[in-house]
C-alpha positions as semicolon CSV with decimal commas, in nm:
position;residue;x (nm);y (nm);z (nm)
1;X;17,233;-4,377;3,186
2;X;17,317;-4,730;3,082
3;X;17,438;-4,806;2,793
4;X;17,479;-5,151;2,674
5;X;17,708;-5,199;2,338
6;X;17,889;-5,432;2,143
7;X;17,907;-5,671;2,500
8;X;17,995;-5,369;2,738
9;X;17,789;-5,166;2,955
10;X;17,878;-4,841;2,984
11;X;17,816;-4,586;3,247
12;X;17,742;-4,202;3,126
13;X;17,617;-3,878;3,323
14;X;17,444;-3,640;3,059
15;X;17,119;-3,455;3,040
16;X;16,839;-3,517;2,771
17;X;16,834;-3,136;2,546
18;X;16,615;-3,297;2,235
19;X;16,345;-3,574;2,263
20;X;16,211;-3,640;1,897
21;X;15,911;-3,910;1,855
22;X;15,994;-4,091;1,512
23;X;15,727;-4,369;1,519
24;X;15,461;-4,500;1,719
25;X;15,680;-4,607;2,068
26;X;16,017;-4,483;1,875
27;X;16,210;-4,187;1,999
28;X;16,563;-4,014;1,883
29;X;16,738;-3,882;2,184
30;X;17,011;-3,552;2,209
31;X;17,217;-3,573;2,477
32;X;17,508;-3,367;2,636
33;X;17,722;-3,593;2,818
34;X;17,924;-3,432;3,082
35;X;18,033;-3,736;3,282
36;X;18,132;-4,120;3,213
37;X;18,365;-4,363;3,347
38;X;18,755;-4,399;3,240
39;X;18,721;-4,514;2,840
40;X;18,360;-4,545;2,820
41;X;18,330;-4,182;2,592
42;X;18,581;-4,327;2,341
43;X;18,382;-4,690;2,306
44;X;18,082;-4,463;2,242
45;X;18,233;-4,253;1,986
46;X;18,376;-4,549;1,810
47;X;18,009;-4,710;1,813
48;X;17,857;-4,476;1,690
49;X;18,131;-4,365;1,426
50;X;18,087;-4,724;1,326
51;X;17,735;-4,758;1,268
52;X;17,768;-4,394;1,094
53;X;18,074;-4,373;0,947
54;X;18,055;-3,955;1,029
55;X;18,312;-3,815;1,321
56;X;18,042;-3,639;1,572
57;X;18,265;-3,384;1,682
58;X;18,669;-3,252;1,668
């Protein structure tokens, strides 16, 4: 899967466990990651704690 943010694309391995429809052509994604390349797990985490302001996991 490619991932483009904030400039960078990253590169992550994962598996799709929850596919949600929110509106028409719209769709929330859960995915288990298992795989990325050097860095590109900690750019996502920061992303998304970002845009959330929530820590995803410990």
């Amino acid at each position: 899967m490619f991932v483009p943010v904030s400039g960078k694309m990253l590169i992550l391995r994962g598996e799709v466990v929850r596919y949600i429809v929110v509106e028409d052509g719209k769709y929330h994604l859960g995915v288990n990651f298992f795989d990325s390349n050097p860095d590109d797990m900690l750019v996502l985490q920061k992303y998304i704690f970002t845009r959330t302001r929530r820590v995803l996991s410990e």
